[in-house]
Amino acid sequence: MAAARKRILKEYTECSNDTPPGMKINFDEQNMTEWEILMDGPEQSVYSGGHFKLRLTFPNEYPFKPPVVSFKTKIYHPNVSNDDKGSMCLGMLRPDAWKPPNKVISVLHLVRTLLIEPNVDDAIEASIASEFKDNKKGFEKTAKEWVKQYAK
Amino acid sequence: MDSDDEFNSSGSEEDFNNDSDASFGGGDDDSDLDMEDNDIGFETQDKDIKKSKQKYEVDFQVFGPEQVQAQQDNQIEEVGNILGQPPEAAAILLRHARWNKERLIESYMDNTDKVLESAGLGEAALHPPKIEKVKGFTCDICCEDGPGLETFAMKCDHRFCVDCYKHYLESKIKDDGEAARIRCPGDGCNRIVDAVSLDFLVTSDKLRDRYVELLTRTYVDDKDNLRWCPAPDCENTVECGVKDKDLPRIVPTVHCDCGHFFCFGCSLNDHQPAPCGLVKKWLKKCEDDSETANWISANTKECPKCHSTIEKNGGCNHMTCRKCRNEFCWMCMGNWAEHGTSWYNCNRFEEKSGYEARDAQAKSRQSLERYLHYYNRYANHEQSAKLDKDIYLKTEKKMTQLQMQTGMSWIEVQFLDSASQALQQCRQTLKWTYAFAYYLARNNTTEMFEDNQKDLEMAVENLSEMFEKSTDQLESLKVEMMDKTSYCSKRRIILLNDTAENLRKGEGLVIDLF
Ligand SMILES: [Zn+2]
Ligand SMILES: [Zn+2]
Ligand SMILES: [Zn+2]
Ligand SMILES: [Zn+2]
Ligand SMILES: [Zn+2]
Ligand SMILES: [Zn+2]
């Protein structure tokens, strides 16, 4: 869609001028609707030291439908589905919460915030969420092990 | 308890009849429970006169889409006359008030301007929505700018280009099925796009049709006394006066004209005699414990004597091992002979007492055992009901054979159909009695409940066994089978009536949703 093209380009400019800390965007003008994001685990989080690859996909209906965020690097997190999709779908990323003027830059900030402070009340992985609540030590241990194993 | 009085006041089972205005009960929530009797409320033009209502049954009415539309139109007209508004405006006001006629009229009389304003009929009516060109404007959705760009905004002043605004509404209507409560596209804005703006922006015929259809849906969704029939492809609506607050003590099973039995309270399949809350809790538990329970409900078991694998291939619980001819009960794995002469307590979980229970580990094991006891029987009936369905399909063939062998007519072999239907219905009930019993505290009423359960269990087992006999035996069994069929149905009604009465009185059966 021509309209979305203009908007995505503008959003890319916006994001590269003000990229959230520890993130890098690989943008391909031939394939504008798929962004590859490289992200360092935030220092104050259990994911510190890890390097995560994410894909941000813009649906055909963008910006009337939200972009889709998926972790290509395995991560132990209550808000990321523990499967081959690694999808994240909460807050503004939910189709009924997304408003067309919302921007990708806010999505990137949301992702970073969630790595620092997971949202256990809106978890996609219920068992990881309850571990986070009841056995924080155990959660942190596994999360760090996964960083070592998958995100180096 | 004054709520008891409410249930018993009219001293009949007619407490829950209702008319279309039931939910507008003049602000008093309870008033619609005490309504005039309507024993004569049905037409008796048909030859078969409707059976008198059982204690466990509730009053309800089924409407087709046209009737629902007519109901809406009537109310729009009525409210329009009262408020002195044209029908289009009355419709907007009613939808805005979620079809609460009483409250709308009251607040309209109180503060007309405020009501009109919040429904989007106030200033919007004086200054109809219009498309504007705004100097220096950039659309925050598509990022287009330019002096010729047409824009639109509601009173909240979240302005976007007309194309984006339209596209947004289209996506909400077409993809998300929203109509009466679409929010402003502005970031964080919760203002509802009013009907006048929608009328103004939704211009394609197809989209308008869909929009109108969705508005009709909101009528049913907004009314507490209406529910869609959940059967796929069914467009009917059922009206029933049972309120959410009544659900702990009434199980409102309704029967749509399409043939589907469902619960008016929760829209799940008929779950008599268990109340909605218990059903929800039970299903959640089964889901949580599914791994433990799965192996139990698996379709195969070992013969308790020779340990060869046995597959259950009919609804009957009387199993015979193909290898060692051992006869046993599928549910409790006990010796069948003991069931046959004196049906021992296969339906009842014997609570263990004594020192064992004091041991914490034993306790948790016992609670799992207790759960599995009930789950096993619950799952067994669920499974058997499915198997009985298969058997019926085969029996349909048998019915044809029987006709040819004996010269019986199609009507004369219908007793098999009746038996099959009774079996399925009874198993559906039995299934839920086990979920129910799981949450019942032990007392005399619970024992009566379990006696009823046992009687029904036995009746079903007998009929089910007969049902599996070969075609050549069926002709001579016809009378007996018809007897057993009606006995089954009778036992089911007794169980449901007793339970419904106990629930309604709120005494006897003590449900503990621990
Ligand atoms: Zn635009
Ligand atoms: Zn707004
Ligand atoms: Zn139906
Ligand atoms: Zn229900
Ligand atoms: Zn055997
Ligand atoms: Zn048994």
XYZ file of C-alpha atoms and ligand atoms in Angstrom:
672
model
C 0.000 0.000 0.000
C 1.331 3.374 -1.026
C 0.055 5.129 2.070
C 1.698 2.624 4.390
C 4.966 2.959 2.440
C 5.214 6.632 3.162
C 4.378 6.093 6.782
C 6.828 3.223 7.278
C 9.629 5.250 5.719
C 8.859 8.136 8.018
C 8.770 5.837 10.996
C 12.123 4.365 10.053
C 13.666 7.834 9.958
C 12.109 8.551 13.331
C 13.422 5.308 14.814
C 16.964 5.689 13.493
C 17.174 9.242 14.861
C 16.071 8.078 18.276
C 16.825 4.372 18.568
C 16.189 3.003 22.059
C 19.455 2.096 23.845
C 21.054 -1.178 22.828
C 18.970 -1.570 19.668
C 19.954 -1.643 16.045
C 17.514 -1.711 13.133
C 18.340 -3.446 9.878
C 16.147 -1.885 7.267
C 15.873 -3.095 3.704
C 14.225 -0.690 1.301
C 13.326 -3.596 -1.012
C 11.423 -5.243 1.778
C 10.194 -2.429 3.955
C 7.529 -4.381 5.787
C 10.030 -6.594 7.614
C 12.495 -5.052 9.975
C 15.228 -6.975 11.686
C 16.026 -5.649 15.127
C 19.206 -6.507 16.994
C 18.879 -5.885 20.653
C 21.215 -6.179 23.606
C 19.663 -7.465 26.804
C 19.182 -4.378 29.003
C 21.938 -4.118 31.615
C 19.595 -3.912 34.580
C 17.798 -7.110 33.488
C 18.469 -10.845 33.694
C 18.971 -10.759 29.940
C 22.066 -8.590 30.293
C 24.912 -9.831 28.096
C 22.545 -11.481 25.627
C 22.094 -10.454 22.000
C 18.604 -10.950 20.690
C 17.361 -10.929 17.150
C 13.761 -9.799 16.635
C 11.579 -9.454 13.593
C 9.048 -6.710 13.229
C 6.492 -7.401 10.534
C 4.045 -4.826 9.205
C 0.757 -6.422 8.147
C -0.912 -5.405 4.885
C -3.420 -3.443 6.906
C -0.762 -1.407 8.683
C -1.227 1.035 10.393
C -4.825 -0.022 10.961
C -3.557 -3.298 12.396
C -0.589 -3.478 14.777
C 2.876 -4.631 13.710
C 3.834 -8.171 14.727
C 6.812 -8.661 17.026
C 8.609 -11.983 17.189
C 11.803 -13.075 18.901
C 14.039 -15.051 16.573
C 16.404 -15.727 19.473
C 14.971 -18.021 22.120
C 14.206 -16.164 25.333
C 12.801 -17.278 28.680
C 10.167 -14.626 29.334
C 6.505 -14.681 30.496
C 5.409 -12.404 27.640
C 7.159 -14.222 24.794
C 5.645 -17.432 23.495
C 7.928 -20.369 24.079
C 7.631 -21.830 20.582
C 9.164 -21.337 17.157
C 7.208 -18.087 16.748
C 8.515 -16.323 19.845
C 5.626 -13.919 19.579
C 4.872 -11.043 21.861
C 1.306 -9.793 21.961
C 0.235 -7.511 24.746
C -0.578 -3.910 25.478
C -0.608 -1.788 22.342
C 0.336 -4.839 20.270
C -3.110 -6.339 20.805
C -5.357 -5.640 17.804
C -8.163 -4.208 19.941
C -5.799 -1.891 21.795
C -3.799 -0.663 18.808
C -4.738 2.740 17.418
C -3.573 3.744 13.933
C -1.584 6.771 15.132
C 0.525 4.532 17.428
C 4.145 4.300 16.340
C 6.794 1.632 16.035
C 9.135 3.629 18.234
C 6.704 3.088 21.117
C 6.636 -0.607 20.294
C 10.425 -0.773 20.550
C 10.339 0.995 23.887
C 7.633 -1.392 25.074
C 9.763 -4.422 24.170
C 12.757 -3.029 26.036
C 10.658 -2.165 29.082
C 9.215 -5.655 29.158
C 12.659 -7.240 29.236
C 13.456 -5.116 32.276
C 10.083 -5.665 33.937
C 7.927 -8.512 32.576
C 4.160 -8.052 32.747
C 2.990 -11.151 34.602
C -0.667 -10.130 34.576
C -0.831 -10.362 30.815
C 1.441 -13.340 30.279
C 1.401 -15.629 27.277
C 3.388 -18.284 29.172
C 1.401 -18.873 32.346
C 3.907 -21.262 33.901
C 6.834 -18.869 33.432
C 4.691 -16.087 34.887
C 3.829 -18.051 38.013
C 7.467 -18.993 38.432
C 8.364 -15.330 38.142
C 5.886 -14.552 40.904
C 6.515 -17.480 43.256
C 10.109 -18.416 42.610
C 11.966 -15.415 41.271
C 15.368 -17.055 41.897
C 14.423 -20.078 39.827
C 13.099 -17.856 37.064
C 16.258 -15.780 36.949
C 18.411 -18.862 36.886
C 16.662 -20.338 33.862
C 16.476 -16.990 32.088
C 20.243 -16.533 32.490
C 20.950 -20.073 31.385
C 18.932 -19.482 28.246
C 20.863 -16.285 27.580
C 24.098 -18.264 27.780
C 22.760 -21.063 25.655
C 20.907 -19.171 22.930
C 21.748 -15.460 23.027
C 25.544 -15.277 22.967
C -33.285 -15.225 54.034
C -35.431 -12.879 52.050
C -34.071 -14.248 48.822
C -35.772 -17.501 49.678
C -39.076 -15.736 49.788
C -38.401 -14.386 46.392
C -38.074 -17.854 45.000
C -41.016 -19.327 46.805
C -43.426 -16.457 46.863
C -45.721 -17.551 44.112
C -45.592 -21.121 45.306
C -45.399 -22.503 41.812
C -42.748 -23.253 39.265
C -43.841 -20.289 37.244
C -41.537 -17.816 38.946
C -39.330 -17.428 35.965
C -41.659 -16.677 33.204
C -41.095 -13.362 31.623
C -42.304 -11.007 29.038
C -40.258 -8.928 26.705
C -40.176 -6.048 29.109
C -38.891 -8.109 32.003
C -35.518 -6.419 32.119
C -37.054 -2.990 32.345
C -38.583 -3.951 35.672
C -39.009 -0.398 36.864
C -35.607 -0.193 38.500
C -36.428 -2.922 40.996
C -34.266 -5.837 40.051
C -36.411 -8.393 41.775
C -39.779 -7.367 40.522
C -39.645 -9.449 37.384
C -39.244 -12.625 39.379
C -42.751 -12.361 40.723
C -44.878 -12.260 37.695
C -48.344 -13.318 36.923
C -48.839 -16.965 36.153
C -49.028 -17.784 32.552
C -50.241 -21.342 32.528
C -52.331 -20.474 29.567
C -49.429 -18.829 27.803
C -49.283 -21.192 24.855
C -51.567 -21.839 21.991
C -53.199 -25.226 21.940
C -54.014 -25.363 18.290
C -51.696 -28.331 17.899
C -53.005 -31.775 18.689
C -50.173 -32.567 21.086
C -50.617 -30.474 24.117
C -47.428 -29.276 25.729
C -46.377 -31.340 28.717
C -46.705 -29.608 32.033
C -43.507 -27.977 33.152
C -41.083 -29.833 35.388
C -39.504 -28.239 38.439
C -36.103 -28.128 36.771
C -37.427 -26.382 33.692
C -37.594 -22.635 33.174
C -39.801 -20.546 30.933
C -38.285 -19.228 27.782
C -39.229 -18.157 24.306
C -37.429 -18.547 20.994
C -37.388 -15.712 18.458
C -36.299 -15.633 14.851
C -34.332 -12.668 13.460
C -37.466 -10.934 12.137
C -39.129 -11.079 15.521
C -36.067 -9.558 17.157
C -36.088 -6.798 14.575
C -39.778 -6.190 15.228
C -39.136 -5.990 18.980
C -36.479 -3.374 18.370
C -38.694 -1.386 16.037
C -41.513 -1.411 18.580
C -39.303 -0.082 21.302
C -37.836 2.563 19.036
C -41.305 3.707 18.124
C -42.476 3.693 21.714
C -39.494 5.647 23.019
C -39.682 8.016 20.058
C -43.288 8.809 20.959
C -42.499 9.355 24.610
C -39.495 11.589 23.979
C -40.913 13.327 20.947
C -37.946 12.286 18.819
C -37.934 10.875 15.288
C -37.271 7.106 15.057
C -33.642 7.530 13.866
C -32.811 9.636 16.897
C -34.727 7.321 19.237
C -32.734 4.404 17.869
C -29.440 6.195 18.515
C -30.534 7.086 22.026
C -31.658 3.558 22.811
C -28.444 2.014 21.555
C -26.471 4.539 23.500
C -28.424 3.594 26.638
C -27.799 -0.091 25.923
C -31.517 -0.568 25.401
C -32.339 0.306 28.964
C -35.559 2.128 28.143
C -36.463 3.082 31.703
C -33.108 4.583 32.493
C -32.977 6.422 29.173
C -36.350 8.056 29.684
C -35.477 8.983 33.228
C -32.153 10.589 32.415
C -33.612 12.250 29.316
C -36.268 13.908 31.449
C -33.579 14.838 33.959
C -31.120 16.425 31.597
C -32.106 16.316 27.956
C -29.109 18.248 26.673
C -26.601 16.027 28.404
C -28.202 12.840 27.086
C -28.401 14.175 23.540
C -24.828 15.374 23.735
C -23.361 12.093 24.953
C -25.286 10.144 22.324
C -23.789 12.419 19.696
C -27.103 14.119 18.978
C -26.490 17.399 20.777
C -24.285 19.927 19.135
C -23.583 17.440 16.388
C -27.199 17.771 15.362
C -26.951 21.572 15.223
C -23.589 21.502 13.487
C -23.749 18.396 11.362
C -20.422 16.619 10.867
C -18.440 18.109 8.029
C -15.298 17.560 6.079
C -12.726 20.319 6.371
C -9.476 21.313 4.759
C -7.013 22.507 7.372
C -3.948 24.594 6.645
C -0.616 22.959 7.493
C -2.254 19.665 8.422
C -0.406 16.330 8.313
C -2.391 13.131 8.854
C -0.877 11.214 11.716
C -1.975 7.894 10.239
C -0.862 8.019 6.595
C 1.588 10.939 6.948
C 0.049 12.717 3.952
C -0.152 16.489 3.952
C -0.896 19.113 1.372
C -3.470 21.880 1.258
C -6.109 19.835 -0.580
C -6.307 17.082 2.009
C -9.840 16.535 3.337
C -10.012 15.904 7.044
C -12.480 14.906 9.693
C -12.621 15.101 13.485
C -15.238 14.638 16.158
C -15.646 16.979 19.083
C -12.500 15.591 20.693
C -10.597 17.200 17.819
C -8.533 14.141 16.911
C -8.247 15.025 13.267
C -7.259 12.627 10.499
C -7.629 12.620 6.751
C -11.025 11.405 5.577
C -9.545 8.383 3.808
C -7.841 7.182 6.958
C -10.901 7.865 9.084
C -13.048 5.848 6.689
C -10.506 3.095 6.449
C -10.359 2.890 10.230
C -14.137 2.561 10.527
C -14.229 0.005 7.750
C -11.620 -2.108 9.465
C -13.500 -1.910 12.780
C -16.819 -2.837 11.209
C -15.626 -5.429 8.736
C -12.787 -7.107 10.611
C -13.609 -6.582 14.256
C -17.407 -6.645 14.060
C -17.794 -3.445 16.036
C -20.615 -1.001 15.395
C -22.252 0.806 18.261
C -19.112 1.426 20.298
C -16.192 2.133 17.974
C -13.676 4.394 19.682
C -12.135 7.518 18.141
C -8.972 6.584 16.214
C -7.015 9.134 18.257
C -4.238 7.721 20.437
C -5.631 7.062 23.917
C -9.016 8.609 23.108
C -12.049 6.672 24.319
C -14.733 8.798 22.744
C -17.280 6.632 20.942
C -17.789 7.437 17.288
C -21.385 8.652 17.363
C -24.033 7.369 15.008
C -24.292 10.642 13.115
C -20.602 10.663 12.288
C -20.801 6.998 11.341
C -23.758 7.647 9.073
C -21.782 10.425 7.516
C -18.573 8.463 6.917
C -19.786 4.934 6.197
C -20.935 5.313 2.653
C -20.550 2.006 0.833
C -23.778 -0.018 0.712
C -22.139 -3.270 1.643
C -20.485 -1.800 4.688
C -23.699 -0.087 5.715
C -25.560 -3.389 5.567
C -22.954 -5.020 7.740
C -23.090 -2.091 10.112
C -26.867 -2.336 10.449
C -26.590 -6.082 11.012
C -24.072 -5.512 13.781
C -26.304 -2.895 15.368
C -29.071 -5.483 15.490
C -26.683 -7.830 17.208
C -25.924 -5.284 19.889
C -29.611 -5.247 20.739
C -29.431 -8.880 21.783
C -25.995 -8.486 23.348
C -27.154 -5.553 25.446
C -30.315 -7.164 26.797
C -29.911 -9.363 29.849
C -32.972 -11.404 29.013
C -31.862 -12.302 25.474
C -29.171 -14.712 24.262
C -28.063 -15.921 20.884
C -28.432 -19.615 20.294
C -24.819 -20.773 20.251
C -25.418 -23.510 17.680
C -23.366 -22.809 14.558
C -25.399 -21.171 11.788
C -28.438 -20.716 14.017
C -29.811 -17.172 13.949
C -32.364 -17.562 16.702
C -32.504 -15.682 19.949
C -33.808 -17.069 23.223
C -35.513 -14.952 25.825
C -35.468 -16.000 29.450
C -36.020 -14.116 32.704
C -33.382 -15.888 34.790
C -30.809 -13.369 35.997
C -27.122 -13.813 36.671
C -27.728 -13.530 40.379
C -30.137 -16.496 40.187
C -27.579 -18.804 38.621
C -26.250 -20.386 41.822
C -29.718 -21.769 42.417
C -31.253 -22.255 39.005
C -29.925 -24.073 35.985
C -31.753 -22.429 33.075
C -31.623 -24.954 30.284
C -33.352 -23.687 27.164
C -34.204 -25.472 23.945
C -33.846 -23.603 20.693
C -36.152 -24.337 17.783
C -33.101 -25.603 15.907
C -32.959 -28.515 18.368
C -30.010 -27.300 20.423
C -30.249 -27.529 24.227
C -28.092 -24.984 25.968
C -27.705 -23.150 29.235
C -29.115 -19.636 29.180
C -26.740 -18.677 31.973
C -23.445 -19.528 30.308
C -24.389 -20.614 26.743
C -22.611 -23.947 27.184
C -24.328 -27.189 26.224
C -27.019 -28.341 28.617
C -25.367 -29.091 31.943
C -28.310 -30.036 34.156
C -28.309 -30.430 37.115
C -25.035 -28.630 37.872
C -25.145 -24.831 38.343
C -23.075 -22.657 35.968
C -20.488 -21.642 38.553
C -19.760 -25.240 39.420
C -19.522 -26.188 35.752
C -17.033 -23.429 35.096
C -14.951 -24.477 38.076
C -15.066 -28.124 37.098
C -14.074 -27.523 33.490
C -11.180 -25.387 34.643
C -10.075 -28.119 37.000
C -10.306 -30.754 34.296
C -8.225 -28.556 32.042
C -5.601 -27.989 34.736
C -5.492 -31.659 35.648
C -5.850 -32.960 32.144
C -2.481 -34.664 32.109
C -3.245 -36.702 35.192
C -6.739 -37.383 34.030
C -5.941 -38.199 30.454
C -4.659 -41.671 31.019
C -7.713 -42.430 33.103
C -10.106 -41.361 30.436
C -8.182 -43.119 27.719
C -10.246 -45.420 25.694
C -8.478 -48.562 26.675
C -7.985 -50.347 29.944
C -6.399 -53.513 31.136
C -8.520 -56.434 32.104
C -8.211 -56.579 35.897
C -7.704 -60.340 35.716
C -5.438 -61.156 32.782
C -4.158 -57.657 32.029
C -4.761 -57.866 28.322
C -5.782 -54.585 26.726
C -9.465 -54.032 26.269
C -11.004 -51.406 24.117
C -14.406 -50.056 24.973
C -16.598 -50.300 21.919
C -20.054 -49.427 23.131
C -21.717 -47.244 25.706
C -22.281 -50.114 28.119
C -20.170 -50.514 31.241
C -20.526 -54.275 31.345
C -17.235 -55.470 29.912
C -16.232 -58.950 28.950
C -12.570 -59.649 28.378
C -12.141 -61.258 24.989
C -9.247 -63.334 26.241
C -10.221 -64.663 29.667
C -13.969 -63.948 29.533
C -13.698 -62.066 32.821
C -16.762 -59.859 33.272
C -16.149 -56.572 34.978
C -17.400 -53.033 35.378
C -15.649 -50.473 33.193
C -16.066 -47.688 35.705
C -14.790 -49.274 38.901
C -13.071 -52.303 37.369
C -14.989 -54.386 39.901
C -16.430 -57.821 39.291
C -19.616 -57.524 37.246
C -21.461 -60.293 39.071
C -21.521 -58.148 42.179
C -23.079 -55.332 40.184
C -25.656 -57.532 38.564
C -27.262 -58.882 41.700
C -26.789 -55.978 44.049
C -25.446 -52.881 42.390
C -22.768 -51.915 44.827
C -21.781 -48.341 45.246
C -20.051 -47.843 41.981
C -21.219 -44.221 41.840
C -20.146 -43.244 45.308
C -16.686 -42.410 46.401
C -16.174 -43.966 49.807
C -14.520 -41.313 51.884
C -11.610 -42.860 53.685
C -11.147 -41.844 57.254
C -8.753 -42.554 60.056
C -5.055 -42.256 60.428
C -4.369 -42.400 56.719
C -6.058 -39.070 56.208
C -3.865 -37.453 58.813
C -0.796 -38.144 56.820
C -0.381 -35.128 54.562
C 0.928 -37.139 51.674
C -1.852 -39.626 51.909
C -4.222 -36.709 52.030
C -3.056 -35.213 48.801
C -3.088 -38.636 47.241
C -6.591 -39.133 48.498
C -7.737 -35.811 47.124
C -6.347 -36.802 43.740
C -7.995 -40.189 44.048
C -11.237 -38.517 44.971
C -11.024 -36.245 41.968
C -10.167 -39.098 39.658
C -13.086 -41.083 41.003
C -15.522 -38.401 39.874
C -13.592 -37.443 36.791
C -13.440 -41.036 35.648
C -17.224 -41.335 35.797
C -17.728 -37.940 34.240
C -15.399 -38.750 31.355
C -16.896 -42.188 31.016
C -20.343 -40.790 30.319
C -19.004 -38.197 27.997
C -17.239 -40.907 26.071
C -20.220 -43.261 26.205
C -22.561 -40.575 24.930
C -20.309 -40.268 21.916
C -20.184 -44.013 21.469
C -23.956 -44.255 21.797
C -24.147 -41.826 18.930
C -22.058 -44.164 16.785
C -24.213 -47.047 17.852
C -27.275 -45.163 16.764
C -25.815 -44.691 13.304
C -25.236 -48.417 13.114
C -28.663 -49.040 14.566
C -30.252 -46.993 11.866
C -28.986 -49.682 9.558
C -30.320 -52.276 11.955
C -33.671 -50.554 11.967
C -33.820 -51.034 8.245
C -32.805 -54.677 8.597
C -35.376 -55.240 11.305
C -38.049 -53.844 9.043
C -37.108 -56.226 6.285
C -36.820 -59.273 8.529
C -40.044 -58.780 10.446
C -42.260 -56.683 8.266
C -42.369 -54.023 10.987
C -42.959 -50.529 9.678
C -40.543 -47.632 9.996
C -42.793 -46.198 12.673
C -42.724 -49.491 14.538
C -38.948 -49.559 14.751
C -38.763 -45.999 16.093
C -38.452 -47.357 19.617
C -34.746 -47.739 18.894
C -34.482 -44.082 18.053
C -36.273 -43.148 21.263
C -33.958 -45.389 23.258
C -30.895 -43.862 21.669
C -32.073 -40.353 22.388
C -32.955 -41.196 25.962
C -29.530 -42.747 26.454
C -27.738 -39.694 25.210
C -29.811 -37.338 27.260
C -29.431 -39.411 30.421
C -25.702 -39.754 29.972
C -25.413 -36.024 29.515
C -27.197 -35.593 32.840
C -25.228 -38.336 34.577
C -21.996 -36.825 33.383
C -22.772 -33.576 35.190
C -24.048 -35.306 38.318
C -20.489 -36.522 38.876
C -19.002 -33.071 38.510
C -21.747 -31.915 40.853
C -21.093 -34.642 43.433
C -17.411 -33.771 43.480
C -18.268 -30.403 45.033
C -20.972 -31.611 47.405
C -20.419 -31.723 51.137
C -21.532 -34.984 52.723
C -24.981 -34.889 54.281
C -28.366 -36.573 53.989
C -29.428 -34.606 50.953
C -26.201 -35.515 49.206
C -26.944 -39.146 49.914
C -30.385 -38.772 48.414
C -28.767 -37.148 45.413
C -26.409 -40.072 45.074
C -29.259 -42.535 45.417
C -31.002 -40.802 42.555
C -27.779 -40.864 40.633
C -27.353 -44.563 41.281
C -30.915 -45.319 40.155
C -30.423 -43.409 36.947
C -27.032 -44.990 36.422
C -28.567 -48.436 36.739
C -31.491 -47.636 34.451
C -29.109 -46.304 31.813
C -26.833 -49.284 32.126
C -29.723 -51.708 31.625
C -31.028 -49.886 28.603
C -27.575 -49.484 27.162
C -26.924 -53.183 27.452
C -30.166 -54.052 25.738
C -29.402 -51.544 23.056
C -26.356 -53.497 21.987
C -28.202 -56.754 21.340
C -28.208 -58.144 17.828
C -30.999 -57.447 15.350
C -32.655 -60.833 15.622
C -33.208 -60.302 19.345
C -34.561 -56.812 19.003
C -38.088 -57.576 17.881
C -38.916 -59.590 20.970
C -37.314 -56.973 23.179
C -39.368 -54.105 21.830
C -41.849 -53.798 24.687
C -39.209 -54.236 27.347
C -36.996 -51.706 25.669
C -39.776 -49.162 25.480
C -40.416 -49.705 29.185
C -36.777 -49.265 30.012
C -36.579 -46.155 27.858
C -39.425 -44.468 29.643
C -38.051 -45.647 32.977
C -34.730 -43.981 32.173
C -36.411 -40.728 31.262
C -38.490 -40.932 34.417
C -35.432 -41.451 36.612
C -33.762 -38.501 34.938
C -36.720 -36.234 35.589
C -36.887 -37.332 39.216
C -33.212 -36.606 39.722
C -33.446 -33.224 38.023
C -36.608 -32.201 39.858
C -35.263 -33.181 43.263
C -31.993 -31.429 42.642
C -33.611 -28.301 41.222
C -35.895 -28.060 44.193
C -33.039 -28.419 46.657
C -30.975 -25.839 44.826
C -33.810 -23.383 44.597
C -34.602 -23.636 48.277
C -30.932 -23.138 49.000
C -30.921 -25.859 51.608
C -29.855 -29.455 51.685
C -27.238 -29.568 48.973
C -24.149 -27.780 50.187
C -21.880 -26.843 47.333
C -18.311 -26.184 48.301
C -16.336 -24.738 45.409
C -13.091 -25.067 47.333
Zn -4.532 9.832 6.536
Zn -10.695 11.431 19.918
Zn -30.648 -22.601 17.659
Zn -24.660 -22.666 32.544
Zn -9.012 -60.889 30.788
Zn -18.676 -50.448 38.876
